[in-house]
Amino acid sequence: MKTICIYFQLHQPFRLKRYRFFNIGRDHYYFDDYANEDILQQIATRSYVPANRMLLDLVNQYKGKFKVAFSISGVALEQLEIYAPEVIDGFRELAKTGSVEFLTETYAHSLASLYDPEEFRNQVKHHSDRMEMLFEQKPTVLRNTELIYSDEIAEMVYDMGYSKMITEGAKHILGWKSPNYVYQAATQPKLKLLLKNSRFSDDIAYRFSNYSWNEYPLTAEKFISWIAGTPAEEEVVNLFMNYETLGNLQPSYTGIFEFFKAMPRFAFENGIGFATPGEALDMHKPIGAINVPNPISWTDEERDLSAWVGNKLQKSALQSMYEIGERVRLCTDRRLKQDWLYLQTSDHFHYMSTKHFGGGQSQFSPYMSPYDAFNNYMNVLSDFIGRVKAQYPDTVDNEELNALLTTIHNQEMEIKRLQAELKKVIGTNEEMLVEKNPKAQKAEN
């Protein structure tokens, strides 16, 4: 049976406030709380809250046969907990149905997989633990920031214990192949891959309300007929999109909610089912491997990394930030570690992109220009680096830091081992006391 796999990405960055050169060394708070709260609450009202309610109704209406999946960045989760806790409650209700899967990703929605493998591992674990705590699900499928993937990243992901991942079905990678199958990584055959069907996903996410599109208006019946018309042997159609598609990027007056409400009915009438990414990857065997020597993403026509590393400004900012990663991991200052996460968010570097300046996605940037974004970020980063160096000066080189990190890690392992042994000894002594003095034990009972 042909299957539809729907996945939504939910992410909001901690936007930076206007931070001048003269603030460096004086002001250590970097974030625009007013803008972050205002934007998040607006989007939650227009999109997240009504979308959660609609999806819960659909799951209940079709008795769990309708299924979806989410990946929610850690920085978005933190803002939702502060500014829109009702959205978290909605996700908890969805999690309880058993028909909604939560994926894991980098906690900070960062580019760590490209620059700092240790940071990448730490963030994925941090995010997975947070998802399990909030929604009582341990994620089994990994979704890297912006669906970024390469053969090298595949090896890192598998070494972290994951055997399932989702990414972009980029045309320049697939060639004549269809994205509607399960694939495997070329460098790690045990890592199974689910690929986004860009045509069908973008029909909803970008073209749905485009009056000049020759398929406008898009109805659920028409859309499902396209999926039903794909070759019978093609197993799974992956619709991956931003959660803001529902109600924000495609406002409610466009009919986007009605479209999604009607989709399951037409799918089931055509013998098409729904599955989460984890289920789809379990149900189907890979039909072959895909080679991705250079990283891909789901952004822009090129489906590459140029939106974040396409110019010297972006590369300079990224290099300056990740150079201090080892020093930050050494510190125990909670505020410093928190700022480190927030400053890694990919959005900061996307705002520096010159690809769309004057059009395209530049409308989402809070800055007047990419150069304004770069200057503001580098002022913040300069202050942050100063705080890091105050704890770990430049006189300590990276080799010394690595040695110190190894020593600290070994000490932590030894402490845990000794604590475990002490626990055993205490337990043994208590048992011996009970055996020697059973009367005292009975008296206590």
PDB file of N, CA and C in Angstrom, residues 21-108:
ATOM      1  N   PHE A  21      29.018  48.509  19.087  1.00  0.00           N
ATOM      2  CA  PHE A  21      30.423  48.290  19.425  1.00  0.00           C
ATOM      3  C   PHE A  21      30.718  48.743  20.851  1.00  0.00           C
ATOM      4  N   PHE A  22      30.064  49.825  21.270  1.00  0.00           N
ATOM      5  CA  PHE A  22      30.324  50.384  22.594  1.00  0.00           C
ATOM      6  C   PHE A  22      29.719  49.546  23.721  1.00  0.00           C
ATOM      7  N   ASN A  23      28.861  48.556  23.354  1.00  0.00           N
ATOM      8  CA  ASN A  23      28.293  47.665  24.367  1.00  0.00           C
ATOM      9  C   ASN A  23      29.263  46.556  24.771  1.00  0.00           C
ATOM     10  N   ILE A  24      30.274  46.325  23.924  1.00  0.00           N
ATOM     11  CA  ILE A  24      31.196  45.215  24.174  1.00  0.00           C
ATOM     12  C   ILE A  24      31.923  45.431  25.500  1.00  0.00           C
ATOM     13  N   GLY A  25      31.887  44.400  26.330  1.00  0.00           N
ATOM     14  CA  GLY A  25      32.543  44.471  27.635  1.00  0.00           C
ATOM     15  C   GLY A  25      31.675  45.086  28.708  1.00  0.00           C
ATOM     16  N   ARG A  26      30.530  45.659  28.333  1.00  0.00           N
ATOM     17  CA  ARG A  26      29.653  46.321  29.306  1.00  0.00           C
ATOM     18  C   ARG A  26      28.308  45.629  29.471  1.00  0.00           C
ATOM     19  N   ASP A  27      27.781  45.147  28.350  1.00  0.00           N
ATOM     20  CA  ASP A  27      26.435  44.545  28.355  1.00  0.00           C
ATOM     21  C   ASP A  27      26.550  43.095  27.902  1.00  0.00           C
ATOM     22  N   HIS A  28      26.222  42.171  28.800  1.00  0.00           N
ATOM     23  CA  HIS A  28      26.366  40.751  28.478  1.00  0.00           C
ATOM     24  C   HIS A  28      25.035  40.074  28.160  1.00  0.00           C
ATOM     25  N   TYR A  29      23.977  40.857  27.981  1.00  0.00           N
ATOM     26  CA  TYR A  29      22.687  40.261  27.579  1.00  0.00           C
ATOM     27  C   TYR A  29      22.432  40.642  26.128  1.00  0.00           C
ATOM     28  N   TYR A  30      22.217  39.645  25.263  1.00  0.00           N
ATOM     29  CA  TYR A  30      22.261  39.854  23.825  1.00  0.00           C
ATOM     30  C   TYR A  30      20.916  39.776  23.103  1.00  0.00           C
ATOM     31  N   PHE A  31      19.844  39.407  23.772  1.00  0.00           N
ATOM     32  CA  PHE A  31      18.648  38.973  23.047  1.00  0.00           C
ATOM     33  C   PHE A  31      17.493  39.969  23.140  1.00  0.00           C
ATOM     34  N   ASP A  32      16.707  40.010  22.063  1.00  0.00           N
ATOM     35  CA  ASP A  32      15.579  40.930  21.963  1.00  0.00           C
ATOM     36  C   ASP A  32      14.327  40.227  22.483  1.00  0.00           C
ATOM     37  N   ASP A  33      14.121  40.299  23.779  1.00  0.00           N
ATOM     38  CA  ASP A  33      13.007  39.580  24.401  1.00  0.00           C
ATOM     39  C   ASP A  33      11.660  40.049  23.869  1.00  0.00           C
ATOM     40  N   TYR A  34      11.525  41.341  23.633  1.00  0.00           N
ATOM     41  CA  TYR A  34      10.239  41.856  23.154  1.00  0.00           C
ATOM     42  C   TYR A  34       9.896  41.270  21.789  1.00  0.00           C
ATOM     43  N   ALA A  35      10.856  41.312  20.861  1.00  0.00           N
ATOM     44  CA  ALA A  35      10.602  40.778  19.519  1.00  0.00           C
ATOM     45  C   ALA A  35      10.351  39.279  19.557  1.00  0.00           C
ATOM     46  N   ASN A  36      11.136  38.557  20.354  1.00  0.00           N
ATOM     47  CA  ASN A  36      10.960  37.107  20.437  1.00  0.00           C
ATOM     48  C   ASN A  36       9.583  36.735  20.969  1.00  0.00           C
ATOM     49  N   GLU A  37       9.148  37.429  22.009  1.00  0.00           N
ATOM     50  CA  GLU A  37       7.822  37.138  22.570  1.00  0.00           C
ATOM     51  C   GLU A  37       6.717  37.518  21.595  1.00  0.00           C
ATOM     52  N   ASP A  38       6.821  38.700  21.007  1.00  0.00           N
ATOM     53  CA  ASP A  38       5.780  39.188  20.098  1.00  0.00           C
ATOM     54  C   ASP A  38       5.627  38.281  18.877  1.00  0.00           C
ATOM     55  N   ILE A  39       6.739  37.925  18.253  1.00  0.00           N
ATOM     56  CA  ILE A  39       6.690  37.080  17.052  1.00  0.00           C
ATOM     57  C   ILE A  39       6.162  35.698  17.379  1.00  0.00           C
ATOM     58  N   LEU A  40       6.669  35.109  18.473  1.00  0.00           N
ATOM     59  CA  LEU A  40       6.242  33.754  18.812  1.00  0.00           C
ATOM     60  C   LEU A  40       4.750  33.698  19.132  1.00  0.00           C
ATOM     61  N   GLN A  41       4.268  34.662  19.895  1.00  0.00           N
ATOM     62  CA  GLN A  41       2.848  34.639  20.266  1.00  0.00           C
ATOM     63  C   GLN A  41       1.952  34.858  19.049  1.00  0.00           C
ATOM     64  N   GLN A  42       2.386  35.701  18.118  1.00  0.00           N
ATOM     65  CA  GLN A  42       1.600  35.897  16.897  1.00  0.00           C
ATOM     66  C   GLN A  42       1.523  34.605  16.084  1.00  0.00           C
ATOM     67  N   ILE A  43       2.678  33.951  15.910  1.00  0.00           N
ATOM     68  CA  ILE A  43       2.701  32.715  15.125  1.00  0.00           C
ATOM     69  C   ILE A  43       1.929  31.611  15.837  1.00  0.00           C
ATOM     70  N   ALA A  44       2.063  31.541  17.160  1.00  0.00           N
ATOM     71  CA  ALA A  44       1.328  30.526  17.925  1.00  0.00           C
ATOM     72  C   ALA A  44      -0.176  30.696  17.743  1.00  0.00           C
ATOM     73  N   THR A  45      -0.646  31.944  17.763  1.00  0.00           N
ATOM     74  CA  THR A  45      -2.078  32.218  17.610  1.00  0.00           C
ATOM     75  C   THR A  45      -2.574  31.875  16.216  1.00  0.00           C
ATOM     76  N   ARG A  46      -1.793  32.258  15.185  1.00  0.00           N
ATOM     77  CA  ARG A  46      -2.221  32.032  13.803  1.00  0.00           C
ATOM     78  C   ARG A  46      -2.001  30.600  13.338  1.00  0.00           C
ATOM     79  N   SER A  47      -0.946  29.960  13.865  1.00  0.00           N
ATOM     80  CA  SER A  47      -0.531  28.682  13.303  1.00  0.00           C
ATOM     81  C   SER A  47      -0.509  27.536  14.302  1.00  0.00           C
ATOM     82  N   TYR A  48       0.394  27.580  15.285  1.00  0.00           N
ATOM     83  CA  TYR A  48       0.652  26.416  16.122  1.00  0.00           C
ATOM     84  C   TYR A  48      -0.577  25.922  16.876  1.00  0.00           C
ATOM     85  N   VAL A  49      -1.307  26.842  17.514  1.00  0.00           N
ATOM     86  CA  VAL A  49      -2.447  26.430  18.336  1.00  0.00           C
ATOM     87  C   VAL A  49      -3.571  25.832  17.483  1.00  0.00           C
ATOM     88  N   PRO A  50      -4.060  26.541  16.442  1.00  0.00           N
ATOM     89  CA  PRO A  50      -5.128  25.936  15.628  1.00  0.00           C
ATOM     90  C   PRO A  50      -4.665  24.694  14.868  1.00  0.00           C
ATOM     91  N   ALA A  51      -3.388  24.649  14.466  1.00  0.00           N
ATOM     92  CA  ALA A  51      -2.885  23.466  13.744  1.00  0.00           C
ATOM     93  C   ALA A  51      -2.840  22.258  14.678  1.00  0.00           C
ATOM     94  N   ASN A  52      -2.388  22.451  15.903  1.00  0.00           N
ATOM     95  CA  ASN A  52      -2.383  21.348  16.872  1.00  0.00           C
ATOM     96  C   ASN A  52      -3.790  20.810  17.099  1.00  0.00           C
ATOM     97  N   ARG A  53      -4.727  21.724  17.224  1.00  0.00           N
ATOM     98  CA  ARG A  53      -6.123  21.325  17.464  1.00  0.00           C
ATOM     99  C   ARG A  53      -6.670  20.549  16.268  1.00  0.00           C
ATOM    100  N   MET A  54      -6.373  21.030  15.060  1.00  0.00           N
ATOM    101  CA  MET A  54      -6.854  20.361  13.853  1.00  0.00           C
ATOM    102  C   MET A  54      -6.271  18.953  13.721  1.00  0.00           C
ATOM    103  N   LEU A  55      -4.958  18.821  13.943  1.00  0.00           N
ATOM    104  CA  LEU A  55      -4.316  17.513  13.806  1.00  0.00           C
ATOM    105  C   LEU A  55      -4.826  16.530  14.844  1.00  0.00           C
ATOM    106  N   LEU A  56      -5.067  17.013  16.059  1.00  0.00           N
ATOM    107  CA  LEU A  56      -5.619  16.130  17.096  1.00  0.00           C
ATOM    108  C   LEU A  56      -7.008  15.646  16.692  1.00  0.00           C
ATOM    109  N   ASP A  57      -7.820  16.537  16.122  1.00  0.00           N
ATOM    110  CA  ASP A  57      -9.156  16.145  15.658  1.00  0.00           C
ATOM    111  C   ASP A  57      -9.063  15.096  14.548  1.00  0.00           C
ATOM    112  N   LEU A  58      -8.103  15.261  13.644  1.00  0.00           N
ATOM    113  CA  LEU A  58      -7.957  14.303  12.546  1.00  0.00           C
ATOM    114  C   LEU A  58      -7.505  12.929  13.051  1.00  0.00           C
ATOM    115  N   VAL A  59      -6.562  12.936  13.986  1.00  0.00           N
ATOM    116  CA  VAL A  59      -6.107  11.659  14.559  1.00  0.00           C
ATOM    117  C   VAL A  59      -7.265  10.939  15.229  1.00  0.00           C
ATOM    118  N   ASN A  60      -8.056  11.678  15.989  1.00  0.00           N
ATOM    119  CA  ASN A  60      -9.202  11.072  16.677  1.00  0.00           C
ATOM    120  C   ASN A  60     -10.294  10.650  15.695  1.00  0.00           C
ATOM    121  N   GLN A  61     -10.547  11.481  14.691  1.00  0.00           N
ATOM    122  CA  GLN A  61     -11.596  11.178  13.710  1.00  0.00           C
ATOM    123  C   GLN A  61     -11.310   9.877  12.972  1.00  0.00           C
ATOM    124  N   TYR A  62     -10.030   9.655  12.628  1.00  0.00           N
ATOM    125  CA  TYR A  62      -9.663   8.459  11.865  1.00  0.00           C
ATOM    126  C   TYR A  62      -9.053   7.372  12.756  1.00  0.00           C
ATOM    127  N   LYS A  63      -9.337   7.491  14.070  1.00  0.00           N
ATOM    128  CA  LYS A  63      -8.962   6.455  15.049  1.00  0.00           C
ATOM    129  C   LYS A  63      -7.484   6.047  14.950  1.00  0.00           C
ATOM    130  N   GLY A  64      -6.618   7.047  14.848  1.00  0.00           N
ATOM    131  CA  GLY A  64      -5.184   6.810  14.867  1.00  0.00           C
ATOM    132  C   GLY A  64      -4.565   6.443  13.532  1.00  0.00           C
ATOM    133  N   LYS A  65      -5.384   6.325  12.478  1.00  0.00           N
ATOM    134  CA  LYS A  65      -4.822   5.948  11.172  1.00  0.00           C
ATOM    135  C   LYS A  65      -4.151   7.130  10.469  1.00  0.00           C
ATOM    136  N   PHE A  66      -4.548   8.338  10.846  1.00  0.00           N
ATOM    137  CA  PHE A  66      -3.880   9.528  10.319  1.00  0.00           C
ATOM    138  C   PHE A  66      -2.695   9.828  11.224  1.00  0.00           C
ATOM    139  N   LYS A  67      -1.500   9.994  10.632  1.00  0.00           N
ATOM    140  CA  LYS A  67      -0.283  10.147  11.433  1.00  0.00           C
ATOM    141  C   LYS A  67       0.593  11.270  10.894  1.00  0.00           C
ATOM    142  N   VAL A  68       1.297  11.927  11.819  1.00  0.00           N
ATOM    143  CA  VAL A  68       2.243  12.983  11.444  1.00  0.00           C
ATOM    144  C   VAL A  68       3.462  12.901  12.354  1.00  0.00           C
ATOM    145  N   ALA A  69       4.481  13.683  12.014  1.00  0.00           N
ATOM    146  CA  ALA A  69       5.699  13.739  12.831  1.00  0.00           C
ATOM    147  C   ALA A  69       6.165  15.185  12.952  1.00  0.00           C
ATOM    148  N   PHE A  70       6.899  15.457  14.035  1.00  0.00           N
ATOM    149  CA  PHE A  70       7.424  16.800  14.288  1.00  0.00           C
ATOM    150  C   PHE A  70       8.896  16.739  14.675  1.00  0.00           C
ATOM    151  N   SER A  71       9.610  17.799  14.299  1.00  0.00           N
ATOM    152  CA  SER A  71      10.917  18.070  14.885  1.00  0.00           C
ATOM    153  C   SER A  71      10.864  19.504  15.381  1.00  0.00           C
ATOM    154  N   ILE A  72      11.050  19.685  16.685  1.00  0.00           N
ATOM    155  CA  ILE A  72      10.944  20.997  17.308  1.00  0.00           C
ATOM    156  C   ILE A  72      12.306  21.353  17.889  1.00  0.00           C
ATOM    157  N   SER A  73      12.919  22.408  17.410  1.00  0.00           N
ATOM    158  CA  SER A  73      14.252  22.754  17.902  1.00  0.00           C
ATOM    159  C   SER A  73      14.208  23.074  19.389  1.00  0.00           C
ATOM    160  N   GLY A  74      15.328  22.848  20.063  1.00  0.00           N
ATOM    161  CA  GLY A  74      15.399  23.117  21.498  1.00  0.00           C
ATOM    162  C   GLY A  74      15.188  24.581  21.823  1.00  0.00           C
ATOM    163  N   VAL A  75      15.716  25.476  20.973  1.00  0.00           N
ATOM    164  CA  VAL A  75      15.542  26.902  21.242  1.00  0.00           C
ATOM    165  C   VAL A  75      14.084  27.326  21.042  1.00  0.00           C
ATOM    166  N   ALA A  76      13.369  26.638  20.163  1.00  0.00           N
ATOM    167  CA  ALA A  76      11.936  26.912  20.009  1.00  0.00           C
ATOM    168  C   ALA A  76      11.165  26.391  21.217  1.00  0.00           C
ATOM    169  N   LEU A  77      11.527  25.202  21.694  1.00  0.00           N
ATOM    170  CA  LEU A  77      10.870  24.640  22.877  1.00  0.00           C
ATOM    171  C   LEU A  77      10.986  25.572  24.067  1.00  0.00           C
ATOM    172  N   GLU A  78      12.172  26.135  24.258  1.00  0.00           N
ATOM    173  CA  GLU A  78      12.375  27.032  25.394  1.00  0.00           C
ATOM    174  C   GLU A  78      11.472  28.253  25.297  1.00  0.00           C
ATOM    175  N   GLN A  79      11.342  28.811  24.095  1.00  0.00           N
ATOM    176  CA  GLN A  79      10.484  29.986  23.927  1.00  0.00           C
ATOM    177  C   GLN A  79       9.009  29.635  24.082  1.00  0.00           C
ATOM    178  N   LEU A  80       8.624  28.462  23.591  1.00  0.00           N
ATOM    179  CA  LEU A  80       7.235  28.034  23.757  1.00  0.00           C
ATOM    180  C   LEU A  80       6.883  27.869  25.230  1.00  0.00           C
ATOM    181  N   GLU A  81       7.803  27.323  25.991  1.00  0.00           N
ATOM    182  CA  GLU A  81       7.555  27.140  27.423  1.00  0.00           C
ATOM    183  C   GLU A  81       7.391  28.479  28.134  1.00  0.00           C
ATOM    184  N   ILE A  82       8.104  29.502  27.651  1.00  0.00           N
ATOM    185  CA  ILE A  82       8.032  30.829  28.288  1.00  0.00           C
ATOM    186  C   ILE A  82       6.825  31.624  27.799  1.00  0.00           C
ATOM    187  N   TYR A  83       6.645  31.678  26.472  1.00  0.00           N
ATOM    188  CA  TYR A  83       5.683  32.602  25.885  1.00  0.00           C
ATOM    189  C   TYR A  83       4.367  31.973  25.425  1.00  0.00           C
ATOM    190  N   ALA A  84       4.360  30.672  25.150  1.00  0.00           N
ATOM    191  CA  ALA A  84       3.138  30.028  24.646  1.00  0.00           C
ATOM    192  C   ALA A  84       3.049  28.584  25.139  1.00  0.00           C
ATOM    193  N   PRO A  85       2.943  28.388  26.453  1.00  0.00           N
ATOM    194  CA  PRO A  85       2.919  27.022  26.999  1.00  0.00           C
ATOM    195  C   PRO A  85       1.752  26.182  26.503  1.00  0.00           C
ATOM    196  N   GLU A  86       0.695  26.831  26.018  1.00  0.00           N
ATOM    197  CA  GLU A  86      -0.453  26.085  25.502  1.00  0.00           C
ATOM    198  C   GLU A  86      -0.072  25.261  24.269  1.00  0.00           C
ATOM    199  N   VAL A  87       0.957  25.698  23.543  1.00  0.00           N
ATOM    200  CA  VAL A  87       1.423  24.937  22.383  1.00  0.00           C
ATOM    201  C   VAL A  87       2.084  23.634  22.842  1.00  0.00           C
ATOM    202  N   ILE A  88       2.884  23.715  23.903  1.00  0.00           N
ATOM    203  CA  ILE A  88       3.502  22.515  24.477  1.00  0.00           C
ATOM    204  C   ILE A  88       2.420  21.546  24.944  1.00  0.00           C
ATOM    205  N   ASP A  89       1.382  22.080  25.588  1.00  0.00           N
ATOM    206  CA  ASP A  89       0.260  21.228  26.033  1.00  0.00           C
ATOM    207  C   ASP A  89      -0.385  20.532  24.844  1.00  0.00           C
ATOM    208  N   GLY A  90      -0.520  21.255  23.734  1.00  0.00           N
ATOM    209  CA  GLY A  90      -1.102  20.658  22.524  1.00  0.00           C
ATOM    210  C   GLY A  90      -0.258  19.522  21.985  1.00  0.00           C
ATOM    211  N   PHE A  91       1.050  19.697  22.002  1.00  0.00           N
ATOM    212  CA  PHE A  91       1.944  18.627  21.545  1.00  0.00           C
ATOM    213  C   PHE A  91       1.885  17.421  22.478  1.00  0.00           C
ATOM    214  N   ARG A  92       1.731  17.672  23.760  1.00  0.00           N
ATOM    215  CA  ARG A  92       1.613  16.551  24.704  1.00  0.00           C
ATOM    216  C   ARG A  92       0.359  15.739  24.426  1.00  0.00           C
ATOM    217  N   GLU A  93      -0.727  16.441  24.107  1.00  0.00           N
ATOM    218  CA  GLU A  93      -1.965  15.731  23.763  1.00  0.00           C
ATOM    219  C   GLU A  93      -1.778  14.895  22.501  1.00  0.00           C
ATOM    220  N   LEU A  94      -1.084  15.452  21.529  1.00  0.00           N
ATOM    221  CA  LEU A  94      -0.809  14.713  20.291  1.00  0.00           C
ATOM    222  C   LEU A  94       0.079  13.503  20.570  1.00  0.00           C
ATOM    223  N   ALA A  95       1.065  13.680  21.454  1.00  0.00           N
ATOM    224  CA  ALA A  95       1.976  12.571  21.775  1.00  0.00           C
ATOM    225  C   ALA A  95       1.223  11.398  22.399  1.00  0.00           C
ATOM    226  N   LYS A  96       0.215  11.701  23.212  1.00  0.00           N
ATOM    227  CA  LYS A  96      -0.548  10.659  23.901  1.00  0.00           C
ATOM    228  C   LYS A  96      -1.349   9.779  22.945  1.00  0.00           C
ATOM    229  N   THR A  97      -1.619  10.273  21.742  1.00  0.00           N
ATOM    230  CA  THR A  97      -2.451   9.502  20.796  1.00  0.00           C
ATOM    231  C   THR A  97      -1.715   8.283  20.252  1.00  0.00           C
ATOM    232  N   GLY A  98      -0.379   8.316  20.278  1.00  0.00           N
ATOM    233  CA  GLY A  98       0.389   7.214  19.698  1.00  0.00           C
ATOM    234  C   GLY A  98       0.508   7.296  18.187  1.00  0.00           C
ATOM    235  N   SER A  99      -0.075   8.328  17.588  1.00  0.00           N
ATOM    236  CA  SER A  99      -0.036   8.482  16.129  1.00  0.00           C
ATOM    237  C   SER A  99       0.859   9.632  15.700  1.00  0.00           C
ATOM    238  N   VAL A 100       1.567  10.212  16.648  1.00  0.00           N
ATOM    239  CA  VAL A 100       2.436  11.347  16.364  1.00  0.00           C
ATOM    240  C   VAL A 100       3.849  11.034  16.854  1.00  0.00           C
ATOM    241  N   GLU A 101       4.816  11.190  15.967  1.00  0.00           N
ATOM    242  CA  GLU A 101       6.211  10.896  16.306  1.00  0.00           C
ATOM    243  C   GLU A 101       7.006  12.190  16.422  1.00  0.00           C
ATOM    244  N   PHE A 102       7.920  12.218  17.401  1.00  0.00           N
ATOM    245  CA  PHE A 102       8.802  13.366  17.580  1.00  0.00           C
ATOM    246  C   PHE A 102      10.230  12.954  17.228  1.00  0.00           C
ATOM    247  N   LEU A 103      10.839  13.707  16.327  1.00  0.00           N
ATOM    248  CA  LEU A 103      12.197  13.421  15.869  1.00  0.00           C
ATOM    249  C   LEU A 103      13.205  14.217  16.689  1.00  0.00           C
ATOM    250  N   THR A 104      14.469  13.879  16.528  1.00  0.00           N
ATOM    251  CA  THR A 104      15.508  14.645  17.218  1.00  0.00           C
ATOM    252  C   THR A 104      16.355  15.393  16.206  1.00  0.00           C
ATOM    253  N   GLU A 105      16.970  16.478  16.659  1.00  0.00           N
ATOM    254  CA  GLU A 105      17.833  17.303  15.814  1.00  0.00           C
ATOM    255  C   GLU A 105      18.846  18.007  16.706  1.00  0.00           C
ATOM    256  N   THR A 106      19.589  18.951  16.166  1.00  0.00           N
ATOM    257  CA  THR A 106      20.497  19.736  16.997  1.00  0.00           C
ATOM    258  C   THR A 106      19.662  20.655  17.881  1.00  0.00           C
ATOM    259  N   TYR A 107      20.018  20.721  19.155  1.00  0.00           N
ATOM    260  CA  TYR A 107      19.226  21.498  20.112  1.00  0.00           C
ATOM    261  C   TYR A 107      19.111  22.958  19.679  1.00  0.00           C
ATOM    262  N   ALA A 108      20.225  23.532  19.212  1.00  0.00           N
ATOM    263  CA  ALA A 108      20.252  24.951  18.871  1.00  0.00           C
ATOM    264  C   ALA A 108      19.894  25.224  17.413  1.00  0.00           C
TER     265      ALA A 108
END
